[in-house]
mmCIF file of C-alpha atoms in Angstrom:
data_model
loop_
_atom_site.group_PDB
_atom_site.id
_atom_site.type_symbol
_atom_site.label_atom_id
_atom_site.label_comp_id
_atom_site.label_asym_id
_atom_site.label_seq_id
_atom_site.Cartn_x
_atom_site.Cartn_y
_atom_site.Cartn_z
ATOM 1 C CA MET A 1 47.849 -19.263 26.801
ATOM 2 C CA ALA A 2 49.593 -22.555 27.557
ATOM 3 C CA ALA A 3 49.278 -25.448 25.144
ATOM 4 C CA GLU A 4 50.414 -29.092 24.915
ATOM 5 C CA THR A 5 51.388 -31.009 21.804
ATOM 6 C CA SER A 6 51.214 -34.691 20.982
ATOM 7 C CA PRO A 7 54.233 -36.976 21.534
ATOM 8 C CA CYS A 8 56.984 -36.957 18.891
ATOM 9 C CA THR A 9 56.488 -39.481 16.071
ATOM 10 C CA ASN A 10 60.113 -39.407 14.782
ATOM 11 C CA PRO A 11 61.659 -42.801 15.742
ATOM 12 C CA VAL A 12 65.252 -41.405 15.888
ATOM 13 C CA CYS A 13 64.341 -38.419 18.075
ATOM 14 C CA LYS A 14 64.943 -38.709 21.847
ATOM 15 C CA PHE A 15 62.960 -35.602 22.757
ATOM 16 C CA GLU A 16 60.735 -37.579 25.076
ATOM 17 C CA THR A 17 63.760 -38.694 27.170
ATOM 18 C CA ASP A 18 66.389 -35.956 26.917
ATOM 19 C CA GLY A 19 64.325 -33.013 25.693
ATOM 20 C CA ASN A 20 66.509 -32.450 22.615
ATOM 21 C CA CYS A 21 64.674 -32.123 19.280
ATOM 22 C CA VAL A 22 66.645 -33.500 16.326
ATOM 23 C CA GLU A 23 64.880 -30.982 14.078
ATOM 24 C CA GLY A 24 65.898 -28.161 16.369
ATOM 25 C CA VAL A 25 62.463 -26.560 16.361
ATOM 26 C CA ALA A 26 61.105 -27.941 19.632
ATOM 27 C CA ASP A 27 57.402 -27.103 19.921
ATOM 28 C CA ASN A 28 57.159 -26.248 16.217
ATOM 29 C CA CYS A 29 58.513 -29.611 15.118
ATOM 30 C CA PRO A 30 56.422 -31.156 12.327
ATOM 31 C CA PHE A 31 56.716 -34.579 14.000
ATOM 32 C CA ARG A 32 54.975 -33.200 17.069
ATOM 33 C CA ARG A 33 52.036 -31.708 15.176
ATOM 34 C CA GLY A 34 48.953 -33.119 16.692
ATOM 35 C CA ARG A 35 45.803 -32.088 18.344
ATOM 36 C CA ARG A 36 46.595 -29.188 20.625
ATOM 37 C CA LEU A 37 44.914 -29.277 23.981
ATOM 38 C CA ILE A 38 43.822 -25.744 24.695
ATOM 39 C CA GLU A 39 43.365 -24.800 28.265
ATOM 40 C CA PRO A 40 39.874 -23.506 29.064
ATOM 41 C CA VAL A 41 39.621 -19.761 29.090
ATOM 42 C CA SER A 42 38.843 -18.322 32.479
ATOM 43 C CA GLU A 43 35.721 -16.283 32.814
ATOM 44 C CA ALA A 44 36.099 -12.562 32.272
ATOM 45 C CA PRO A 45 35.825 -10.403 35.357
ATOM 46 C CA ALA A 46 32.470 -8.892 36.044
ATOM 47 C CA ASP A 47 31.784 -5.629 34.214
ATOM 48 C CA ASP A 48 30.065 -2.987 36.291
ATOM 49 C CA PHE A 49 29.344 -0.755 33.256
ATOM 50 C CA ASP A 50 25.641 -0.030 32.731
ATOM 51 C CA TYR A 51 24.709 -0.876 29.151
ATOM 52 C CA GLY A 52 21.034 0.030 29.593
ATOM 53 C CA GLN A 53 18.351 -2.525 28.804
ATOM 54 C CA THR A 54 19.163 -6.202 28.930
ATOM 55 C CA ALA A 55 18.132 -8.583 26.163
ATOM 56 C CA ASP A 56 15.084 -9.624 28.159
ATOM 57 C CA GLU A 57 14.045 -6.039 28.837
ATOM 58 C CA ALA A 58 14.607 -4.640 25.346
ATOM 59 C CA ASP A 59 11.710 -4.449 22.882
ATOM 60 C CA PRO A 60 11.999 -7.178 20.217
ATOM 61 C CA PHE A 61 12.753 -6.001 16.685
ATOM 62 C CA GLU A 62 9.849 -6.885 14.442
ATOM 63 C CA LEU A 63 10.605 -8.202 10.973
ATOM 64 C CA HIS A 64 7.910 -7.853 8.360
ATOM 65 C CA SER A 65 7.315 -10.292 5.541
ATOM 66 C CA GLY A 66 6.942 -7.488 3.014
ATOM 67 C CA ASN A 67 3.575 -8.816 1.853
ATOM 68 C CA ARG A 68 0.333 -6.869 1.830
ATOM 69 C CA LEU A 69 -0.975 -5.955 5.255
ATOM 70 C CA ARG A 70 -4.392 -6.709 6.672
ATOM 71 C CA LEU A 71 -6.784 -4.204 8.169
ATOM 72 C CA VAL A 72 -5.962 -5.490 11.667
ATOM 73 C CA ASP A 73 -2.338 -4.462 11.053
ATOM 74 C CA ALA A 74 -3.317 -0.837 10.458
ATOM 75 C CA PRO A 75 -3.827 0.580 14.012
ATOM 76 C CA PRO A 76 -0.138 0.518 15.097
ATOM 77 C CA ILE A 77 0.865 2.235 11.861
ATOM 78 C CA LEU A 78 -1.893 4.817 12.055
ATOM 79 C CA GLN A 79 -0.922 5.627 15.651
ATOM 80 C CA ALA A 80 2.835 5.927 15.017
ATOM 81 C CA ALA A 81 2.626 9.196 13.073
ATOM 82 C CA ARG A 82 0.157 11.317 11.141
ATOM 83 C CA SER A 83 -1.497 8.847 8.822
ATOM 84 C CA ASN A 84 -4.107 8.576 6.091
ATOM 85 C CA LEU A 85 -5.963 5.519 4.911
ATOM 86 C CA ILE A 86 -6.566 5.736 1.160
ATOM 87 C CA CYS A 87 -9.351 3.618 -0.310
ATOM 88 C CA ILE A 88 -8.888 2.893 -4.027
ATOM 89 C CA VAL A 89 -12.169 2.018 -5.750
ATOM 90 C CA GLY A 90 -12.569 0.851 -9.311
ATOM 91 C CA PRO A 91 -13.846 -2.019 -11.462
ATOM 92 C CA SER A 92 -11.603 -4.744 -12.814
ATOM 93 C CA ARG A 93 -8.997 -3.550 -15.341
ATOM 94 C CA SER A 94 -9.513 0.112 -14.409
ATOM 95 C CA GLY A 95 -5.860 0.606 -13.416
ATOM 96 C CA LYS A 96 -5.701 0.089 -9.630
ATOM 97 C CA SER A 97 -2.540 -2.042 -9.696
ATOM 98 C CA SER A 98 -0.851 0.263 -12.199
ATOM 99 C CA LEU A 99 -1.650 3.263 -10.010
ATOM 100 C CA ILE A 100 -0.059 1.678 -6.924
ATOM 101 C CA ALA A 101 2.990 0.461 -8.874
ATOM 102 C CA GLY A 102 3.394 3.883 -10.476
ATOM 103 C CA LEU A 103 3.521 5.564 -7.065
ATOM 104 C CA TYR A 104 6.306 3.230 -5.962
ATOM 105 C CA GLU A 105 8.248 3.820 -9.172
ATOM 106 C CA LEU A 106 7.808 7.544 -8.634
ATOM 107 C CA PHE A 107 10.087 7.374 -5.602
ATOM 108 C CA LEU A 108 12.536 4.940 -7.218
ATOM 109 C CA ASN A 109 13.031 7.334 -10.134
ATOM 110 C CA GLY A 110 13.281 10.456 -7.958
ATOM 111 C CA GLN A 111 10.235 12.066 -9.582
ATOM 112 C CA GLN A 112 8.644 13.303 -6.343
ATOM 113 C CA PRO A 113 10.445 16.527 -5.376
ATOM 114 C CA ASN A 114 8.040 17.519 -2.598
ATOM 115 C CA MET A 115 8.641 14.508 -0.343
ATOM 116 C CA LEU A 116 11.099 11.729 0.443
ATOM 117 C CA PHE A 117 10.572 8.008 0.775
ATOM 118 C CA ARG A 118 11.278 6.920 4.357
ATOM 119 C CA SER A 119 10.193 3.287 4.747
ATOM 120 C CA SER A 120 7.644 0.659 3.810
ATOM 121 C CA LYS A 121 6.424 -2.547 5.410
ATOM 122 C CA THR A 122 5.289 -3.886 2.017
ATOM 123 C CA LEU A 123 8.422 -3.482 -0.119
ATOM 124 C CA LEU A 124 8.291 -7.078 -1.328
ATOM 125 C CA GLU A 125 4.719 -6.631 -2.526
ATOM 126 C CA PHE A 126 5.638 -3.419 -4.352
ATOM 127 C CA GLU A 127 8.539 -5.173 -6.086
ATOM 128 C CA ARG A 128 6.392 -8.180 -6.927
ATOM 129 C CA MET A 129 3.802 -5.899 -8.489
ATOM 130 C CA CYS A 130 6.386 -4.008 -10.583
ATOM 131 C CA HIS A 131 8.313 -7.091 -11.687
ATOM 132 C CA ARG A 132 6.191 -8.065 -14.676
ATOM 133 C CA LEU A 133 5.878 -4.466 -15.689
ATOM 134 C CA ARG A 134 9.657 -4.104 -15.891
ATOM 135 C CA GLU A 135 10.088 -7.405 -17.737
ATOM 136 C CA THR A 136 7.677 -6.352 -20.473
ATOM 137 C CA SER A 137 8.596 -2.670 -20.685
ATOM 138 C CA GLY A 138 9.750 -3.156 -24.293
ATOM 139 C CA GLN A 139 6.489 -4.774 -25.391
ATOM 140 C CA THR A 140 3.643 -3.079 -27.178
ATOM 141 C CA GLU A 141 1.443 -3.170 -24.085
ATOM 142 C CA PRO A 142 2.757 -3.211 -20.505
ATOM 143 C CA ASP A 143 1.616 -6.285 -18.608
ATOM 144 C CA MET A 144 0.388 -5.622 -15.077
ATOM 145 C CA GLU A 145 -0.847 -8.499 -12.967
ATOM 146 C CA ARG A 146 -4.310 -7.644 -11.704
ATOM 147 C CA THR A 147 -5.485 -8.107 -8.140
ATOM 148 C CA LYS A 148 -6.598 -11.712 -7.746
ATOM 149 C CA LEU A 149 -10.270 -12.265 -6.993
ATOM 150 C CA ALA A 150 -9.549 -14.456 -3.967
ATOM 151 C CA SER A 151 -6.999 -12.057 -2.461
ATOM 152 C CA GLY A 152 -9.590 -9.866 -0.741
ATOM 153 C CA LEU A 153 -8.581 -6.637 0.954
ATOM 154 C CA GLY A 154 -4.882 -5.817 1.233
ATOM 155 C CA LEU A 155 -2.991 -2.721 2.380
ATOM 156 C CA TYR A 156 0.156 -1.235 0.865
ATOM 157 C CA HIS A 157 2.270 0.891 3.198
ATOM 158 C CA LEU A 158 4.319 3.985 2.385
ATOM 159 C CA GLU A 159 6.016 6.187 4.960
ATOM 160 C CA VAL A 160 7.197 9.508 3.544
ATOM 161 C CA MET A 161 8.785 12.713 4.787
ATOM 162 C CA SER A 162 7.183 15.997 3.784
ATOM 163 C CA ARG A 163 8.241 19.368 5.195
ATOM 164 C CA GLY A 164 10.081 17.582 7.976
ATOM 165 C CA GLU A 165 7.036 15.545 9.031
ATOM 166 C CA ARG A 166 6.604 11.775 8.989
ATOM 167 C CA ILE A 167 3.423 10.666 7.226
ATOM 168 C CA ASN A 168 2.102 7.117 6.857
ATOM 169 C CA LEU A 169 -0.048 6.173 3.891
ATOM 170 C CA LEU A 170 -2.006 2.930 3.782
ATOM 171 C CA LEU A 171 -3.377 2.161 0.321
ATOM 172 C CA ALA A 172 -6.383 -0.166 0.503
ATOM 173 C CA ASP A 173 -6.701 -2.400 -2.548
ATOM 174 C CA ARG A 174 -9.224 -5.125 -3.279
ATOM 175 C CA PRO A 175 -10.467 -6.839 -6.477
ATOM 176 C CA GLY A 176 -12.767 -4.753 -8.640
ATOM 177 C CA GLU A 177 -15.375 -7.500 -8.554
ATOM 178 C CA ASP A 178 -15.888 -6.779 -4.849
ATOM 179 C CA PHE A 179 -17.120 -3.280 -5.627
ATOM 180 C CA LEU A 180 -19.441 -4.472 -8.381
ATOM 181 C CA SER A 181 -20.922 -7.018 -5.983
ATOM 182 C CA ALA A 182 -21.255 -4.371 -3.291
ATOM 183 C CA SER A 183 -23.166 -2.053 -5.599
ATOM 184 C CA ALA A 184 -25.747 -4.790 -6.143
ATOM 185 C CA SER A 185 -26.027 -6.097 -2.590
ATOM 186 C CA LEU A 186 -26.413 -4.231 0.676
ATOM 187 C CA GLY A 187 -24.958 -7.226 2.489
ATOM 188 C CA ALA A 188 -21.790 -7.063 0.386
ATOM 189 C CA ILE A 189 -21.323 -3.317 0.885
ATOM 190 C CA THR A 190 -21.212 -3.738 4.656
ATOM 191 C CA SER A 191 -18.043 -5.828 4.286
ATOM 192 C CA LEU A 192 -16.108 -2.857 2.873
ATOM 193 C CA GLU A 193 -14.728 -1.796 6.245
ATOM 194 C CA GLU A 194 -11.946 0.324 4.776
ATOM 195 C CA VAL A 195 -14.405 2.758 3.178
ATOM 196 C CA GLU A 196 -15.843 4.046 6.447
ATOM 197 C CA ARG A 197 -12.330 4.635 7.813
ATOM 198 C CA CYS A 198 -10.626 6.236 4.826
ATOM 199 C CA ALA A 199 -9.422 9.821 4.627
ATOM 200 C CA VAL A 200 -9.574 9.894 0.815
ATOM 201 C CA LEU A 201 -11.876 7.796 -1.347
ATOM 202 C CA THR A 202 -10.047 7.437 -4.678
ATOM 203 C CA LEU A 203 -12.488 6.584 -7.468
ATOM 204 C CA LEU A 204 -10.972 5.346 -10.727
ATOM 205 C CA VAL A 205 -12.565 6.149 -14.077
ATOM 206 C CA ASP A 206 -11.236 3.858 -16.804
ATOM 207 C CA GLY A 207 -9.888 6.067 -19.579
ATOM 208 C CA ALA A 208 -9.913 3.242 -22.127
ATOM 209 C CA ALA A 209 -13.591 2.493 -21.484
ATOM 210 C CA LEU A 210 -14.439 6.195 -21.574
ATOM 211 C CA LEU A 211 -12.720 6.648 -24.940
ATOM 212 C CA ALA A 212 -14.487 3.757 -26.694
ATOM 213 C CA ASN A 213 -17.978 4.613 -27.947
ATOM 214 C CA ALA A 214 -19.303 1.151 -27.105
ATOM 215 C CA THR A 215 -18.351 1.447 -23.401
ATOM 216 C CA LYS A 216 -18.332 5.210 -22.778
ATOM 217 C CA HIS A 217 -21.375 4.978 -20.475
ATOM 218 C CA LEU A 218 -19.923 2.278 -18.190
ATOM 219 C CA PRO A 219 -17.547 4.421 -16.055
ATOM 220 C CA GLN A 220 -20.317 6.824 -15.033
ATOM 221 C CA THR A 221 -22.815 4.008 -14.425
ATOM 222 C CA ASN A 222 -20.356 2.032 -12.293
ATOM 223 C CA ALA A 223 -19.336 5.114 -10.291
ATOM 224 C CA ILE A 224 -22.934 6.084 -9.519
ATOM 225 C CA SER A 225 -23.837 2.517 -8.522
ATOM 226 C CA VAL A 226 -20.976 2.052 -6.067
ATOM 227 C CA LEU A 227 -21.295 5.527 -4.508
ATOM 228 C CA GLU A 228 -25.048 5.127 -4.169
ATOM 229 C CA ALA A 229 -24.558 1.834 -2.343
ATOM 230 C CA MET A 230 -21.958 3.414 -0.035
ATOM 231 C CA THR A 231 -24.215 6.315 0.886
ATOM 232 C CA GLN A 232 -27.197 4.068 1.561
ATOM 233 C CA ALA A 233 -25.057 1.876 3.844
ATOM 234 C CA GLY A 234 -23.730 4.916 5.728
ATOM 235 C CA LYS A 235 -20.165 4.284 4.622
ATOM 236 C CA LEU A 236 -19.617 7.955 3.746
ATOM 237 C CA ASP A 237 -21.116 9.517 6.857
ATOM 238 C CA HIS A 238 -17.641 10.663 7.980
ATOM 239 C CA THR A 239 -17.409 12.892 4.835
ATOM 240 C CA PRO A 240 -14.013 11.847 3.435
ATOM 241 C CA ARG A 241 -12.399 13.626 0.514
ATOM 242 C CA LEU A 242 -13.120 12.273 -2.966
ATOM 243 C CA ALA A 243 -10.429 12.031 -5.659
ATOM 244 C CA ILE A 244 -11.832 11.145 -9.095
ATOM 245 C CA ILE A 245 -9.020 9.714 -11.227
ATOM 246 C CA LEU A 246 -9.065 9.408 -15.007
ATOM 247 C CA THR A 247 -6.665 6.515 -15.649
ATOM 248 C CA LYS A 248 -4.815 5.562 -18.865
ATOM 249 C CA PHE A 249 -4.675 9.188 -19.956
ATOM 250 C CA ASP A 250 -1.840 8.299 -22.350
ATOM 251 C CA LEU A 251 -4.442 6.759 -24.673
ATOM 252 C CA ALA A 252 -5.840 10.223 -25.353
ATOM 253 C CA VAL A 253 -2.729 12.265 -26.092
ATOM 254 C CA ASP A 254 -3.793 13.162 -29.648
ATOM 255 C CA ASP A 255 -5.960 16.258 -30.017
ATOM 256 C CA GLY A 256 -9.098 14.428 -31.191
ATOM 257 C CA PRO A 257 -9.221 11.665 -28.562
ATOM 258 C CA ARG A 258 -8.089 14.061 -25.847
ATOM 259 C CA GLN A 259 -10.951 16.456 -26.449
ATOM 260 C CA THR A 260 -13.409 13.552 -26.461
ATOM 261 C CA VAL A 261 -12.073 12.046 -23.237
ATOM 262 C CA ASP A 262 -11.901 15.458 -21.521
ATOM 263 C CA GLU A 263 -15.534 16.205 -22.349
ATOM 264 C CA ARG A 264 -16.738 12.797 -21.192
ATOM 265 C CA PHE A 265 -14.646 12.867 -18.024
ATOM 266 C CA ASN A 266 -15.804 16.364 -17.115
ATOM 267 C CA ARG A 267 -19.371 15.173 -17.554
ATOM 268 C CA VAL A 268 -18.773 12.283 -15.150
ATOM 269 C CA VAL A 269 -17.224 14.621 -12.563
ATOM 270 C CA ASP A 270 -20.142 17.070 -12.843
ATOM 271 C CA VAL A 271 -22.717 14.318 -12.363
ATOM 272 C CA LEU A 272 -20.920 12.920 -9.310
ATOM 273 C CA GLU A 273 -20.507 16.383 -7.755
ATOM 274 C CA ARG A 274 -24.196 17.200 -8.146
ATOM 275 C CA ARG A 275 -25.382 13.832 -6.908
ATOM 276 C CA PHE A 276 -22.931 13.114 -4.069
ATOM 277 C CA GLY A 277 -21.303 16.451 -3.279
ATOM 278 C CA THR A 278 -22.836 16.694 0.196
ATOM 279 C CA HIS A 279 -21.297 13.373 1.230
ATOM 280 C CA PHE A 280 -17.684 14.498 0.737
ATOM 281 C CA GLY A 281 -15.593 17.194 2.354
ATOM 282 C CA GLU A 282 -13.907 17.991 -0.960
ATOM 283 C CA ILE A 283 -13.946 16.646 -4.523
ATOM 284 C CA LYS A 284 -10.972 16.883 -6.883
ATOM 285 C CA ALA A 285 -10.333 15.428 -10.348
ATOM 286 C CA TYR A 286 -7.012 14.157 -11.708
ATOM 287 C CA ARG A 287 -5.752 12.794 -15.006
ATOM 288 C CA VAL A 288 -2.970 10.223 -14.694
ATOM 289 C CA ALA A 289 -0.924 7.851 -16.825
ATOM 290 C CA ALA A 290 0.805 5.591 -14.310
ATOM 291 C CA THR A 291 2.436 3.273 -16.847
ATOM 292 C CA PRO A 292 2.143 4.867 -20.313
ATOM 293 C CA PHE A 293 2.722 2.782 -23.417
ATOM 294 C CA ASP A 294 5.201 5.304 -24.828
ATOM 295 C CA ASP A 295 7.563 7.189 -22.526
ATOM 296 C CA GLU A 296 8.074 9.858 -25.183
ATOM 297 C CA THR A 297 4.385 10.751 -25.211
ATOM 298 C CA LEU A 298 3.906 11.090 -21.475
ATOM 299 C CA PRO A 299 6.458 10.435 -18.717
ATOM 300 C CA PRO A 300 5.888 7.421 -16.434
ATOM 301 C CA GLY A 301 3.813 8.383 -13.429
ATOM 302 C CA TYR A 302 2.204 11.345 -15.167
ATOM 303 C CA GLY A 303 -0.150 13.139 -12.754
ATOM 304 C CA LEU A 304 0.712 10.977 -9.740
ATOM 305 C CA ALA A 305 2.806 13.595 -7.925
ATOM 306 C CA ALA A 306 -0.179 15.930 -7.608
ATOM 307 C CA LEU A 307 -2.364 13.053 -6.441
ATOM 308 C CA LEU A 308 0.191 12.059 -3.803
ATOM 309 C CA ASP A 309 0.326 15.649 -2.530
ATOM 310 C CA ASP A 310 -3.434 15.485 -2.007
ATOM 311 C CA TRP A 311 -3.263 12.121 -0.264
ATOM 312 C CA ILE A 312 -0.884 13.346 2.445
ATOM 313 C CA GLU A 313 -3.066 16.303 3.396
ATOM 314 C CA PRO A 314 -4.577 16.004 6.898
ATOM 315 C CA ALA A 315 -7.711 13.928 7.057
ATOM 316 C CA PRO A 316 -10.972 15.890 7.359
ATOM 317 C CA VAL A 317 -12.602 16.133 10.753
ATOM 318 C CA SER A 318 -15.131 13.326 11.055
ATOM 319 C CA TYR A 319 -18.589 13.865 12.459
ATOM 320 C CA SER A 320 -21.783 11.877 12.550
ATOM 321 C CA ARG A 321 -24.167 12.893 9.821
ATOM 322 C CA THR A 322 -27.848 13.148 10.763
ATOM 323 C CA ARG A 323 -29.633 11.027 8.214
ATOM 324 C CA VAL A 324 -32.988 12.471 7.261
ATOM 325 C CA ILE A 325 -35.487 9.866 6.102
ATOM 326 C CA PRO A 326 -38.117 11.420 3.806
ATOM 327 C CA PRO A 327 -41.763 10.667 4.596
ATOM 328 C CA SER A 328 -43.149 7.651 2.811
ATOM 329 C CA THR A 329 -45.783 8.109 0.084
ATOM 330 C CA ARG A 330 -47.093 4.558 0.390
ATOM 331 C CA ALA A 331 -50.856 4.284 1.025
ATOM 332 C CA PHE A 332 -50.244 1.756 3.775
ATOM 333 C CA GLU A 333 -48.551 4.464 5.857
ATOM 334 C CA GLN A 334 -51.943 6.154 6.276
ATOM 335 C CA PHE A 335 -52.823 3.412 8.777
ATOM 336 C CA GLN A 336 -49.975 4.289 11.160
ATOM 337 C CA ARG A 337 -51.003 4.545 14.831
ATOM 338 C CA PRO A 338 -51.322 8.203 15.867
ATOM 339 C CA GLU A 339 -48.426 9.435 17.998
ATOM 340 C CA GLY A 340 -49.053 8.992 21.719
ATOM 341 C CA GLU A 341 -51.789 6.384 21.282
ATOM 342 C CA GLU A 342 -51.188 3.235 23.323
ATOM 343 C CA ALA A 343 -51.127 -0.148 21.704
#
């Protein structure tokens, strides 16, 4: 590459007239250091090699924000590989956020031997959820930020490998107040779109409320109310699987409280099986301690591995349930027009 230098600035040098540099370094002379004028580089010869797709033809690489997904974001994920939509149902403070954070920590700590973490489109949201839990891990009570009331429905994504197969899990999370409102209003229950699409309905039973005598009746009452509303609205006509989860099991590790909680939880499971068993393809019960107060009592993520194994099982075959409406006993029905009679 040819280059030119600026004229010599040494007043005693005659390089410009006779070509002799008094410094004896010619082009490298410090008195001729100036802006070098670089000749333009000629264009490279055409390359006939076929590199495949051009930039315009190639599919763009999609970058995800890492935040919770919306329900409209689900179809591409559900179509990419075998997938299950998991609907997590529970009142406020029942342990929904702790359950989701505990599943993420399960993979970070290598506590899931049956499957491998592959990817996630909501990593930032997982980390945001676990942040306060890690900051306060030395406190008396772990602090988990609850799902904000105004946040609405959000999806957490996990892609795992199990027995050589890719499996996508979408965990549907919404504020507990939404479910309480839905149990009291048919109009509100119709907005729970994720329920009628889920493969597994995960119902949380608050272990702390079940243990306290003053609130022991609330978990069963809340569970019956929300399931009754779902069945009346036809949200369970596709017969998903039901996972009944006893949360905060670490509060009942002593023999006395454990026996009490076990008896009360078994009673809740029995009532739900008798009352709603025909609306689900399968019903299973689990006891978990996602973020226990004391790691020496129960390990973090206790019971979550078994729950995760159930979540990745193939979704049940959906079919339309024929809804039988019992005959009315109202006296007014006696005045119905006989069948076949014209108006």
